[in-house]
mmCIF file of C-alpha atoms (C1' of nucleotides) in Angstrom:
data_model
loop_
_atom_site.group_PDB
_atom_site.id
_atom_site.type_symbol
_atom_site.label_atom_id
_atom_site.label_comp_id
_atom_site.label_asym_id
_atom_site.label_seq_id
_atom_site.Cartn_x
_atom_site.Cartn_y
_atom_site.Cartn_z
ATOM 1 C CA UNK A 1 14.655 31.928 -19.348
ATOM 2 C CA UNK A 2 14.010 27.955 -19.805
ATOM 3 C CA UNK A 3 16.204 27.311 -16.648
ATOM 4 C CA UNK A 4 16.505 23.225 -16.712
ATOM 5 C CA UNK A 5 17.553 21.279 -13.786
ATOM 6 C CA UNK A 6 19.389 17.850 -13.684
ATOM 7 C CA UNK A 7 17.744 15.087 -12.289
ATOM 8 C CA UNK A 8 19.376 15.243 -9.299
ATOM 9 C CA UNK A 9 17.874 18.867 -8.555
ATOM 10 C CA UNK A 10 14.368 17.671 -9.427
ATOM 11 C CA UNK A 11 14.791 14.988 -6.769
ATOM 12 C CA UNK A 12 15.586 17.476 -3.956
ATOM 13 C CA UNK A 13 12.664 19.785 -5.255
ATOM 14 C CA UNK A 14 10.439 17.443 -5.415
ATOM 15 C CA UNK A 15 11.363 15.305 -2.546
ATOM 16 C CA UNK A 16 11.032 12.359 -4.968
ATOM 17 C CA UNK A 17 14.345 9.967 -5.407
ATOM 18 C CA UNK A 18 15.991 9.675 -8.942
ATOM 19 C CA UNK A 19 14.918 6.825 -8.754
ATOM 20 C CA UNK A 20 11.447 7.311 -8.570
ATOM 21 C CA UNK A 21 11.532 10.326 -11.043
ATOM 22 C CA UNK A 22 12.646 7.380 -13.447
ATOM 23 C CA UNK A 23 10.362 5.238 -12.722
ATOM 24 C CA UNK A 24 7.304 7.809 -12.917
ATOM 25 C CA UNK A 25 8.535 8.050 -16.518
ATOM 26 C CA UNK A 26 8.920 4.658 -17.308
ATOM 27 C CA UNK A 27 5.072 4.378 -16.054
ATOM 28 C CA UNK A 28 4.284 7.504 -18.393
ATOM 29 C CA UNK A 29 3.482 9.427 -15.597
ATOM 30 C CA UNK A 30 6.126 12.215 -16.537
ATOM 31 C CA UNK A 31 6.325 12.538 -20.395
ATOM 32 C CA UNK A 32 8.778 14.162 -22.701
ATOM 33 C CA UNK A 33 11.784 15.105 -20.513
ATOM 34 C CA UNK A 34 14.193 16.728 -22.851
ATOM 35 C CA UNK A 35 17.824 15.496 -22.898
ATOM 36 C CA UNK A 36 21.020 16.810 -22.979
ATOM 37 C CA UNK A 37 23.923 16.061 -25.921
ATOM 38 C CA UNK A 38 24.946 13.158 -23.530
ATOM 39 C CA UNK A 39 21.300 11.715 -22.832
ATOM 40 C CA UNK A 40 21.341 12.959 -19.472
ATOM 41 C CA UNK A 41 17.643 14.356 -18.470
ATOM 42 C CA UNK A 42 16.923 18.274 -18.283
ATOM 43 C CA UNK A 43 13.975 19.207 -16.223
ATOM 44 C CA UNK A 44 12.109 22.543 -17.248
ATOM 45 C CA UNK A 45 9.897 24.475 -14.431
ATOM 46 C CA UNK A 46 6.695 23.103 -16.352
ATOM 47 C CA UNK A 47 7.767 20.052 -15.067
ATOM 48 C CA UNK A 48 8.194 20.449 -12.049
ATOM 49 C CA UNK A 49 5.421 22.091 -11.456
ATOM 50 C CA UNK A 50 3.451 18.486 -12.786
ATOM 51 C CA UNK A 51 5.334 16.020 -10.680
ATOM 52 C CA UNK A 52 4.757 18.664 -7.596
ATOM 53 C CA UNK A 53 1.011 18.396 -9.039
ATOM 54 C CA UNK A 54 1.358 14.597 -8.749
ATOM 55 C CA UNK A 55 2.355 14.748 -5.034
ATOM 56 C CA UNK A 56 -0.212 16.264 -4.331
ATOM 57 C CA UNK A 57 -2.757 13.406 -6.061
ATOM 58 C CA UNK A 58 -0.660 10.910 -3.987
ATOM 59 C CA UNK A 59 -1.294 12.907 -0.984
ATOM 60 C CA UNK A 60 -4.619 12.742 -1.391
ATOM 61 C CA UNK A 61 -4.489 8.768 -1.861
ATOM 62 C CA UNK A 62 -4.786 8.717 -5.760
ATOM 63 C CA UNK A 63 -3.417 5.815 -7.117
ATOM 64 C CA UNK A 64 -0.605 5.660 -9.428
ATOM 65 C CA UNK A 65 -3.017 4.456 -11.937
ATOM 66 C CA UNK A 66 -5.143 6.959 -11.539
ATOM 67 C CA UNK A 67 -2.698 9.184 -12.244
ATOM 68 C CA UNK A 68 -1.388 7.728 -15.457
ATOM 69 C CA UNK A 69 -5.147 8.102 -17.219
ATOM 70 C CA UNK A 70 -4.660 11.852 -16.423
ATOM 71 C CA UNK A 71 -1.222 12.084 -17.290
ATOM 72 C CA UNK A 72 -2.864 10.397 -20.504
ATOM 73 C CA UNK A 73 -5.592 13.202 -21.158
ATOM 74 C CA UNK A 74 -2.689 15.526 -20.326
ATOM 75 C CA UNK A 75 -0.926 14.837 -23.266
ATOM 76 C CA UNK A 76 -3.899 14.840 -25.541
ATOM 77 C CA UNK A 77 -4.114 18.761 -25.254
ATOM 78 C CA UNK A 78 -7.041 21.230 -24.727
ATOM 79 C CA UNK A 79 -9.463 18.801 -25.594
ATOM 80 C CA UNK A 80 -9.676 16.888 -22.485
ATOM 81 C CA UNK A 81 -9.996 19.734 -20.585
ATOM 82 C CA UNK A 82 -13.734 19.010 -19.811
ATOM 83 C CA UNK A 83 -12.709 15.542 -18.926
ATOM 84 C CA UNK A 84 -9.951 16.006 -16.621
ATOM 85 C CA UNK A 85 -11.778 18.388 -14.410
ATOM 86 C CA UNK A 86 -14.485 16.220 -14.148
ATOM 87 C CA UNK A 87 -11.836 13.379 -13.329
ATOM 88 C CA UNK A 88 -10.764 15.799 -10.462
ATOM 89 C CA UNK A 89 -13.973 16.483 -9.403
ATOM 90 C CA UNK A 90 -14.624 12.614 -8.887
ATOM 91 C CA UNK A 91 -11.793 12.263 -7.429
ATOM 92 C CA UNK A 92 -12.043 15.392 -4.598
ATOM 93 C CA UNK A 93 -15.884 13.523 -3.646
ATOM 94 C CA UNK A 94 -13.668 10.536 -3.202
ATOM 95 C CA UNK A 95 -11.401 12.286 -0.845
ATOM 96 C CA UNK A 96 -14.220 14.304 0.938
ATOM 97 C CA UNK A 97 -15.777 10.724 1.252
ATOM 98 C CA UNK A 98 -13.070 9.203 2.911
ATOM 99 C CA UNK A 99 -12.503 12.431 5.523
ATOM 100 C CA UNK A 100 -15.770 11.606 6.940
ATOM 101 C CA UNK A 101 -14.958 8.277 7.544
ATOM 102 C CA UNK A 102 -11.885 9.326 8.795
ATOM 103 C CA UNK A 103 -13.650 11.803 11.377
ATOM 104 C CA UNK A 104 -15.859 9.183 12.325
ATOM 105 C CA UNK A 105 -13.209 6.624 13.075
ATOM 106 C CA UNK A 106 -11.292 9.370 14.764
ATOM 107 C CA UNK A 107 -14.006 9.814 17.016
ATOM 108 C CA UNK A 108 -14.222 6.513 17.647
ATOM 109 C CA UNK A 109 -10.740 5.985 18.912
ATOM 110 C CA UNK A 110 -11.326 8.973 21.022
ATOM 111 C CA UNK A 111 -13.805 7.160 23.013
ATOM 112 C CA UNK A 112 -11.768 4.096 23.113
ATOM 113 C CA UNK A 113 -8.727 5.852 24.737
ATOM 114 C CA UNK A 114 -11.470 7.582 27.099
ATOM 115 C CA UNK A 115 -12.665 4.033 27.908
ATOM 116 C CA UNK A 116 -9.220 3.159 28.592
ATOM 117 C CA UNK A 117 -8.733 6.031 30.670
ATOM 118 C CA UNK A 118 -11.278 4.479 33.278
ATOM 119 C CA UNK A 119 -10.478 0.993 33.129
ATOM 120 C CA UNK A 120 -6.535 2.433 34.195
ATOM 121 C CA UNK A 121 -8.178 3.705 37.277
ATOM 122 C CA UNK A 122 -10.221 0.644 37.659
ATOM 123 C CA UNK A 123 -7.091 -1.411 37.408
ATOM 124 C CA UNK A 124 -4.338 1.225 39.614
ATOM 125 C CA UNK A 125 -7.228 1.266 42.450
ATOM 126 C CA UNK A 126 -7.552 -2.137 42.700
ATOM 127 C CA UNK A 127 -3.931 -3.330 42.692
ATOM 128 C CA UNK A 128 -3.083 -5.519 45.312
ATOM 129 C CA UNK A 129 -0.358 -3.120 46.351
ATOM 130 C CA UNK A 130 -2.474 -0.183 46.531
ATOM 131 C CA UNK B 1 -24.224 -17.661 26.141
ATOM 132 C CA UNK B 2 -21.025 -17.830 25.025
ATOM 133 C CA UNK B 3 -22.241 -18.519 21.078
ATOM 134 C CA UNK B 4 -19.717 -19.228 19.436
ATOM 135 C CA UNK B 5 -19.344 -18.548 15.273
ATOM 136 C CA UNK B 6 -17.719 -20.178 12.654
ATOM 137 C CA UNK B 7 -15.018 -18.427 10.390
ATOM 138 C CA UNK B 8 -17.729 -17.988 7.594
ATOM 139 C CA UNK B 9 -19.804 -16.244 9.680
ATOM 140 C CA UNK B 10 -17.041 -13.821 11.171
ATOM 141 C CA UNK B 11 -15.583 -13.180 7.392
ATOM 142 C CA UNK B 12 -19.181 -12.055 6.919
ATOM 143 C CA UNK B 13 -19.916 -10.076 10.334
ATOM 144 C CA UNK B 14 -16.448 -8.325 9.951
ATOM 145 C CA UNK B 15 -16.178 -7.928 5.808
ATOM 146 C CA UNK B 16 -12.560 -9.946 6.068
ATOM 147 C CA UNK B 17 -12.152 -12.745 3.905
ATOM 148 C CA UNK B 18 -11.560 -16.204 5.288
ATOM 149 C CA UNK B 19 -8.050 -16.026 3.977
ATOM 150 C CA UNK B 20 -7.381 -13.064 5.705
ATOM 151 C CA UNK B 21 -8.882 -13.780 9.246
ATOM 152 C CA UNK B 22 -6.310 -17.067 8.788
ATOM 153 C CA UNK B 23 -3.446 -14.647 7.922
ATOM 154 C CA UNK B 24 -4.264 -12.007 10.862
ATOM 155 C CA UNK B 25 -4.308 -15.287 13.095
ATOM 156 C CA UNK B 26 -1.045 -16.104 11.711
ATOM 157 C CA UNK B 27 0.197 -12.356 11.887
ATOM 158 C CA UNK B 28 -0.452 -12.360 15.625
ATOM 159 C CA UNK B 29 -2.789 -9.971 15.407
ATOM 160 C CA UNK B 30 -5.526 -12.193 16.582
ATOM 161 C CA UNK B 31 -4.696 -15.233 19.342
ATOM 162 C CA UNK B 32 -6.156 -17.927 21.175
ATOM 163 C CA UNK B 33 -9.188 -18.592 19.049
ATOM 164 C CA UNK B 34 -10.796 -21.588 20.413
ATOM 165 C CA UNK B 35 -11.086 -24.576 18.168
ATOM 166 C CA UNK B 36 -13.724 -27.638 18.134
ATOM 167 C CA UNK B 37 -13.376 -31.204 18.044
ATOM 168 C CA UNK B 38 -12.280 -30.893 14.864
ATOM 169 C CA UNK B 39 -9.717 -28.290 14.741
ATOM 170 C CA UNK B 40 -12.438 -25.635 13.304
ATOM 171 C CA UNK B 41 -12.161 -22.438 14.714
ATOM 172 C CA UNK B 42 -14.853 -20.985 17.014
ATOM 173 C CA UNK B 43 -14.898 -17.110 17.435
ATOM 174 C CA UNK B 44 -16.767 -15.814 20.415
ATOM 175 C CA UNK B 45 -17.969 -12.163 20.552
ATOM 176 C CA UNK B 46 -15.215 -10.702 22.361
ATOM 177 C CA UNK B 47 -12.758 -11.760 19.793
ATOM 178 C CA UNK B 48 -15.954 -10.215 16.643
ATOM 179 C CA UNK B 49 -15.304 -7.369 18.688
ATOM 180 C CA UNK B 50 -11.001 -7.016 18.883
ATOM 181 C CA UNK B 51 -11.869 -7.902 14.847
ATOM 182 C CA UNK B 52 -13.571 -4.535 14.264
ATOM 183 C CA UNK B 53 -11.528 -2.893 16.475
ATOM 184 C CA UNK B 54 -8.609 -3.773 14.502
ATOM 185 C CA UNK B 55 -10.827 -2.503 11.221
ATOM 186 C CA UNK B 56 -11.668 1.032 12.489
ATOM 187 C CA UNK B 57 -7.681 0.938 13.198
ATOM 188 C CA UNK B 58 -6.757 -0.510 9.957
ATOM 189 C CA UNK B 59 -9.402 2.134 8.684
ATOM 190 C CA UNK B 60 -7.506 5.059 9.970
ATOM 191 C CA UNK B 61 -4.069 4.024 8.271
ATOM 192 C CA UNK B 62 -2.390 2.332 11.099
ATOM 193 C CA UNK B 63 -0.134 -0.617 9.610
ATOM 194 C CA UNK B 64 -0.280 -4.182 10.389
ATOM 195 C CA UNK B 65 2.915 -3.913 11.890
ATOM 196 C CA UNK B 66 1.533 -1.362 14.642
ATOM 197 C CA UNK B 67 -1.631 -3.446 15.480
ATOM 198 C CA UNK B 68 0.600 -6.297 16.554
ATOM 199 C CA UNK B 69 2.380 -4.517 18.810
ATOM 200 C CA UNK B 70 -0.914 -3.257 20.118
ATOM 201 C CA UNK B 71 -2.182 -6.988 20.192
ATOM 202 C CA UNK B 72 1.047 -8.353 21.896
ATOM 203 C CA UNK B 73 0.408 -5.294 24.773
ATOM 204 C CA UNK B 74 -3.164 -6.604 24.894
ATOM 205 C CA UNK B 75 -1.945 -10.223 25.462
ATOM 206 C CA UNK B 76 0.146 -9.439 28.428
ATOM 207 C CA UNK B 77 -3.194 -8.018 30.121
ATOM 208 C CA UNK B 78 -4.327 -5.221 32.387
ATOM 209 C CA UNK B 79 -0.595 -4.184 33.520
ATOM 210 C CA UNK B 80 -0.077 -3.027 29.394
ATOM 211 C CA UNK B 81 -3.812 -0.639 29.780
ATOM 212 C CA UNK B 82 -1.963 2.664 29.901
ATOM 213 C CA UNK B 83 0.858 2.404 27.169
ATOM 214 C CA UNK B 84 -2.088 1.261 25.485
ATOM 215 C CA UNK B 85 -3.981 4.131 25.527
ATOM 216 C CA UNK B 86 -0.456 6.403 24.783
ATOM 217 C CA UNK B 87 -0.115 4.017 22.005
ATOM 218 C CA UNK B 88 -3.475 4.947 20.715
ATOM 219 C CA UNK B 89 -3.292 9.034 21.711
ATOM 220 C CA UNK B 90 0.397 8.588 19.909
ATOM 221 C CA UNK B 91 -1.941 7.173 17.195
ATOM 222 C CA UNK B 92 -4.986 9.646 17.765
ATOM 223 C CA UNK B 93 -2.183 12.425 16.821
ATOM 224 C CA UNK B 94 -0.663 10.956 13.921
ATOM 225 C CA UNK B 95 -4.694 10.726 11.857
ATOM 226 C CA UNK B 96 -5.087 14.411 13.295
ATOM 227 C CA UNK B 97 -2.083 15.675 11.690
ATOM 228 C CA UNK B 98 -2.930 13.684 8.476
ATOM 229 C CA UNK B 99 -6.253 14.855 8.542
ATOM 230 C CA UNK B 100 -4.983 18.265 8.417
ATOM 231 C CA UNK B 101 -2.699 18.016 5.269
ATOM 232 C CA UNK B 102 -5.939 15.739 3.772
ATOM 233 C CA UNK B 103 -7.592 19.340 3.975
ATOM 234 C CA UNK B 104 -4.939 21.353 2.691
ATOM 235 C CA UNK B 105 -4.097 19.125 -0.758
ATOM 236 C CA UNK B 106 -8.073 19.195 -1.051
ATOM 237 C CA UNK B 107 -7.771 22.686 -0.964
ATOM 238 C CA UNK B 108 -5.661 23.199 -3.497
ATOM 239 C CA UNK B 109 -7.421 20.482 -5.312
ATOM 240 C CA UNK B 110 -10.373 22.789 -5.201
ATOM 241 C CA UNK B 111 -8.504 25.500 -6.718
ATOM 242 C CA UNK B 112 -6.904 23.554 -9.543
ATOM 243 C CA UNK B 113 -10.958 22.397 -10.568
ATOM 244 C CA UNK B 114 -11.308 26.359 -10.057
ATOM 245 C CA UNK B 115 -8.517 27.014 -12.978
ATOM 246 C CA UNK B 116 -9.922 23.958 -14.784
ATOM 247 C CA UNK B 117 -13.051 25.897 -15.202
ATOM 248 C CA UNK B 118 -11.666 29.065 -16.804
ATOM 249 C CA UNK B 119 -9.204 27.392 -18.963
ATOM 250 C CA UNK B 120 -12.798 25.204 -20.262
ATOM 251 C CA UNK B 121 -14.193 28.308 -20.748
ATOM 252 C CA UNK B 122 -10.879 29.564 -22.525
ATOM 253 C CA UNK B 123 -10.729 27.319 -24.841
ATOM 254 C CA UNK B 124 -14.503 27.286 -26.099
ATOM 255 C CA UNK B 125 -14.979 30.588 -26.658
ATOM 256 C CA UNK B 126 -11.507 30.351 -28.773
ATOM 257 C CA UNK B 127 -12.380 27.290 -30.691
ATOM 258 C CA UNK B 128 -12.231 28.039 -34.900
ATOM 259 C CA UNK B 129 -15.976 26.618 -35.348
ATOM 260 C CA UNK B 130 -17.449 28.576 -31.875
ATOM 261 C "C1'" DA C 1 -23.761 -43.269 0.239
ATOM 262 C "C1'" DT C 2 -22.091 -39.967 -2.440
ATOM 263 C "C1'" DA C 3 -21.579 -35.289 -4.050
ATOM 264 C "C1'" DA C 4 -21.265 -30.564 -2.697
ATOM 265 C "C1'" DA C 5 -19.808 -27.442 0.458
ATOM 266 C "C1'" DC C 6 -17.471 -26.602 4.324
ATOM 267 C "C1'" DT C 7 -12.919 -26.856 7.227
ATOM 268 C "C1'" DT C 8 -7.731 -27.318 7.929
ATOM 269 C "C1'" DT C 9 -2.431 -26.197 6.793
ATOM 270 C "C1'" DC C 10 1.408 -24.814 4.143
ATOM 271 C "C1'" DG C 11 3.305 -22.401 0.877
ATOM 272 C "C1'" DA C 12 3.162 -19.935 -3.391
ATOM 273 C "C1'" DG C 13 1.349 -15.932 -6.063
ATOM 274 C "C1'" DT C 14 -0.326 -11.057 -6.565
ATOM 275 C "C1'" DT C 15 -0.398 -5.934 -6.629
ATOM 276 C "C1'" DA C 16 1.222 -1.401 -5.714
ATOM 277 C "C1'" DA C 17 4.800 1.491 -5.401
ATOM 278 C "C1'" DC C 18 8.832 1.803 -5.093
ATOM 279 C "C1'" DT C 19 14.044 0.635 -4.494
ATOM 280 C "C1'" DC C 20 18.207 -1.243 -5.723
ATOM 281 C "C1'" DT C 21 22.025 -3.441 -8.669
ATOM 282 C "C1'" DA C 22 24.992 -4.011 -12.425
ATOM 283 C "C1'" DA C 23 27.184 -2.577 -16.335
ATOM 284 C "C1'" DT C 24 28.606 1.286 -18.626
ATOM 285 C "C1'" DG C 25 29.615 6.107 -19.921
ATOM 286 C "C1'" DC C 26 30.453 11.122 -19.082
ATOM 287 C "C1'" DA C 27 32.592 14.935 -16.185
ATOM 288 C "C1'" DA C 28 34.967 17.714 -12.694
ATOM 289 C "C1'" DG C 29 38.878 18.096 -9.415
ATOM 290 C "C1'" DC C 30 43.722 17.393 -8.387
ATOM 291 C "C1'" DG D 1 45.549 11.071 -16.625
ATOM 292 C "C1'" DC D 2 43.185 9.124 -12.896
ATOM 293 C "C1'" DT D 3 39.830 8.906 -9.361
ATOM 294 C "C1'" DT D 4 35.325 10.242 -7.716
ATOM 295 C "C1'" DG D 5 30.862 11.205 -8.632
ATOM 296 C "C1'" DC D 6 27.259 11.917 -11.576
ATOM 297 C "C1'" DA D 7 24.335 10.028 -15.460
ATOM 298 C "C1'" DT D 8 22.176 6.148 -18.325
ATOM 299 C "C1'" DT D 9 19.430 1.445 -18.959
ATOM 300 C "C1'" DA D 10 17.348 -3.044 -18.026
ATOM 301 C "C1'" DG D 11 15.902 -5.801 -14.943
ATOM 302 C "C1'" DA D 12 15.816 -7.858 -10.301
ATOM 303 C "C1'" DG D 13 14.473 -7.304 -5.393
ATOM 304 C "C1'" DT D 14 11.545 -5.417 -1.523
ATOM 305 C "C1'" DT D 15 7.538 -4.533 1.499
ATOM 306 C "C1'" DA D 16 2.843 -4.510 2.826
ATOM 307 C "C1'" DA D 17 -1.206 -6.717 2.871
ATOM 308 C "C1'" DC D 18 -3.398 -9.739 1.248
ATOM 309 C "C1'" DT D 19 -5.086 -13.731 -1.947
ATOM 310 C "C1'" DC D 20 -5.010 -18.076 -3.833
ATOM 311 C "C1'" DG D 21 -4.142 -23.169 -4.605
ATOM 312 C "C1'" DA D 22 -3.439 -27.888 -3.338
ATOM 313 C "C1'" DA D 23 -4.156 -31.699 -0.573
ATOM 314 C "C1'" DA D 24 -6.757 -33.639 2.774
ATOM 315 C "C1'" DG D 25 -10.399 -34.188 6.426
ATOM 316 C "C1'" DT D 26 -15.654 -33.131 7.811
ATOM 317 C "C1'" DT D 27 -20.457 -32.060 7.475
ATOM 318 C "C1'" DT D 28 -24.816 -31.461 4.983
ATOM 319 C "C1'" DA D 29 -28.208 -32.332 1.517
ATOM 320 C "C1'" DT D 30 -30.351 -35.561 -1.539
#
DNA sequence: ATAAACTTTCGAGTTAACTCTAATGCAAGC
DNA sequence: GCTTGCATTAGAGTTAACTCGAAAGTTTAT
């Protein structure tokens, strides 16, 4: 029932490299991997389930910082609970935050490529070679 | 009319640095800044106004790398107007679709605060000194 | 007239987030 | 048993987008 998965596996799961899955661990970001008799890494479900947790964060522009410090309550248990939901909470107004000003800016462009749009017909109507 | 501003005073009207209107300059992305007697730049409007274009741009994810192409199309004048605007539609699309999975991982953000919440309550009501 | 505060260029340094290399060892196929 | 391919580590290299520093000229304030 605790099916592990080589590093390899995690990668294509994931869409991480092996790479990076190292280097998320080396940055504490992934914690306590078990390993095999040869020192080779064996992923459980748990986590996978965390790094695909992770993408998500990075998805949503977290920094890998930012990460760490809740990778860091993480491993403290239960207790932080409180204090990592309030971490995500900051963080989703940050994201919210930053969709506005992405609508805005979007709306923006729109008019730009409408503006555009006329000076085209300015410029194809007054071509020499009409 | 044509008032023209030092590089002080467009660091301060655009929120660049001094370094970094230097380094766009360099970059291409901005050209043909007039200079006085003494070498010192002099911006005019028009180019305060290409400056904040190029923020709301930079504002909506698009690279460095894609604003000078954009400012070498603009350079070769009024022929470049309509792969400028595809360029920008292309562009348009690309923060649309982001936009979209922005939603989604906030989504499931939202949920994850949601599970946060009982798990709280979980652990509270099962503490040894409740 | 001299110090403080601007300007210039060139090139080096920084930060984030990977990404790759080298040296070495284990493992599966023929 | 040997080759091919996977794993390990430590550390170096990359890319984007700045950011800073040094050396030198200019302008402003006292």
């Amino acid at each position: 029932m605790d099916k592990l998965l080589t590093i390899q596996q995690v990668a294509a799961a994931t869409s991480l490299s092996v790479h990076t899955l190292r280097y998320y661990e080396k940055m504490n970001l992934i914690t306590s991997i078990q390993r095999d008799e040869n020192g080779y890494r064996c992923y459980s479900l748990e986590d996978i389930t965390w790094i695909e947790f992770l993408n998500r964060l990075k998805a949503t522009g977290m920094t890998i910082k930012k990460m760490i410090e809740l990778a860091e309550l993480r491993r403290q248990g239960d207790s932080t609970l409180t204090a990592r939901r309030k971490f995500l909470e900051e963080h989703y107004k940050e994201v919210q935050q930053h969709m506005i000003e992405l609508q805005n800016n979007l709306n923006l462009l729109a008019n730009k490529i409408v503006t555009y749009k006329e000076m085209e017909n300015n410029y194809l109507n007054n071509r020499p070679n009409k």
